[in-house]
Amino acid sequence: NAVGQSADRFEVRLSYDITSRMTVFFDSTITHSDYTSAVLQSGIPSFTEDDIGLNLGLTYHVNANFSIEGGYLLSDISSQEDVRDYTRNQVYIGVRGTY
């Protein structure tokens, strides 16, 4: 069984260097998806879904190759298929290494 999806996505990323070592950032993604069972007759009815993601955080650059990042992430799915609806709130902290 297969379900086809067509989607329109809008993304924004803003960042601001508070100091040479600290950067605050905001990411946002909004997606509108149309799912259709027209690819194969799967018995799944067509439906639409809206997905919103928001990420607000702070990065501390320890040096050119290592940073520490923390923030808040909101994910929200609103679907015509009720079993796919959810909202998730996350707070995170992590380390990043680049070369």
Tab-separated table of C-alpha atoms in Angstrom:
chain	number	residue	atom	x	y	z
A	1	ASN	CA	0.000	0.000	0.000
A	2	ALA	CA	1.223	3.480	-0.802
A	3	VAL	CA	0.002	6.954	-0.032
A	4	GLY	CA	1.129	9.990	-2.027
A	5	GLN	CA	1.945	13.300	-0.361
A	6	SER	CA	2.270	16.780	-1.784
A	7	ALA	CA	3.439	19.508	0.575
A	8	ASP	CA	4.072	23.233	0.718
A	9	ARG	CA	6.727	24.288	3.245
A	10	PHE	CA	7.774	27.692	4.562
A	11	GLU	CA	10.920	28.020	6.681
A	12	VAL	CA	12.494	30.931	8.550
A	13	ARG	CA	15.790	31.033	10.452
A	14	LEU	CA	16.894	34.107	12.332
A	15	SER	CA	20.032	34.391	14.408
A	16	TYR	CA	21.744	37.197	16.237
A	17	ASP	CA	25.249	37.270	17.700
A	18	ILE	CA	24.921	38.745	21.193
A	19	THR	CA	28.689	38.505	21.607
A	20	SER	CA	31.414	36.759	19.603
A	21	ARG	CA	30.741	33.626	21.686
A	22	MET	CA	26.936	33.732	22.138
A	23	THR	CA	24.286	33.453	19.420
A	24	VAL	CA	20.527	33.365	19.918
A	25	PHE	CA	18.410	31.801	17.184
A	26	PHE	CA	14.834	31.192	16.122
A	27	ASP	CA	13.755	28.566	13.582
A	28	SER	CA	10.239	28.087	12.312
A	29	THR	CA	8.827	25.593	9.823
A	30	ILE	CA	5.230	25.484	8.638
A	31	THR	CA	4.127	22.658	6.328
A	32	HIS	CA	0.745	22.013	4.735
A	33	SER	CA	0.439	18.487	3.324
A	34	ASP	CA	-2.180	16.793	1.175
A	35	TYR	CA	-2.159	12.995	1.396
A	36	THR	CA	-3.922	10.990	-1.267
A	37	SER	CA	-4.381	7.292	-1.849
A	38	ALA	CA	-4.394	7.853	-5.627
A	39	VAL	CA	-0.943	6.277	-6.059
A	40	LEU	CA	-2.321	2.844	-5.171
A	41	GLN	CA	-5.734	1.920	-3.906
A	42	SER	CA	-4.774	1.474	-0.272
A	43	GLY	CA	-8.125	1.977	1.412
A	44	ILE	CA	-6.760	5.016	3.268
A	45	PRO	CA	-8.926	8.073	2.656
A	46	SER	CA	-7.333	11.324	1.484
A	47	PHE	CA	-6.627	13.897	4.199
A	48	THR	CA	-4.716	17.118	4.894
A	49	GLU	CA	-2.298	17.939	7.666
A	50	ASP	CA	-0.590	21.062	9.025
A	51	ASP	CA	2.773	20.783	10.798
A	52	ILE	CA	4.281	23.655	12.784
A	53	GLY	CA	7.748	23.568	14.312
A	54	LEU	CA	9.260	26.345	16.446
A	55	ASN	CA	12.784	26.279	17.872
A	56	LEU	CA	14.213	29.011	20.107
A	57	GLY	CA	17.685	28.640	21.541
A	58	LEU	CA	21.090	29.910	22.539
A	59	THR	CA	24.498	28.706	21.346
A	60	TYR	CA	27.708	29.290	23.278
A	61	HIS	CA	30.779	28.936	21.035
A	62	VAL	CA	33.565	27.547	23.227
A	63	ASN	CA	35.994	27.693	20.302
A	64	ALA	CA	35.886	27.451	16.492
A	65	ASN	CA	35.155	23.699	16.619
A	66	PHE	CA	33.065	23.200	19.755
A	67	SER	CA	29.830	24.734	21.012
A	68	ILE	CA	27.119	24.161	23.607
A	69	GLU	CA	23.498	24.713	22.635
A	70	GLY	CA	20.248	24.788	24.567
A	71	GLY	CA	16.704	25.669	23.693
A	72	TYR	CA	12.999	25.003	23.449
A	73	LEU	CA	11.334	23.085	20.617
A	74	LEU	CA	7.589	23.020	19.912
A	75	SER	CA	6.140	20.550	17.396
A	76	ASP	CA	2.442	20.586	16.554
A	77	ILE	CA	0.585	18.398	14.040
A	78	SER	CA	-3.024	19.172	13.170
A	79	SER	CA	-4.545	16.532	10.903
A	80	GLN	CA	-7.922	15.552	9.546
A	81	GLU	CA	-6.961	12.085	10.790
A	82	ASP	CA	-7.411	12.550	14.559
A	83	VAL	CA	-4.992	9.735	15.473
A	84	ARG	CA	-2.155	11.764	13.879
A	85	ASP	CA	-2.758	14.952	15.970
A	86	TYR	CA	-0.187	15.756	18.624
A	87	THR	CA	1.690	18.567	20.355
A	88	ARG	CA	5.181	18.048	21.758
A	89	ASN	CA	7.148	20.472	23.956
A	90	GLN	CA	10.855	19.782	24.431
A	91	VAL	CA	13.660	21.507	26.286
A	92	TYR	CA	17.138	20.441	25.226
A	93	ILE	CA	20.827	20.964	25.819
A	94	GLY	CA	23.609	19.519	23.731
A	95	VAL	CA	27.137	19.833	22.463
A	96	ARG	CA	28.256	20.250	18.873
A	97	GLY	CA	31.620	19.533	17.331
A	98	THR	CA	32.603	20.616	13.829
A	99	TYR	CA	35.756	20.333	11.822
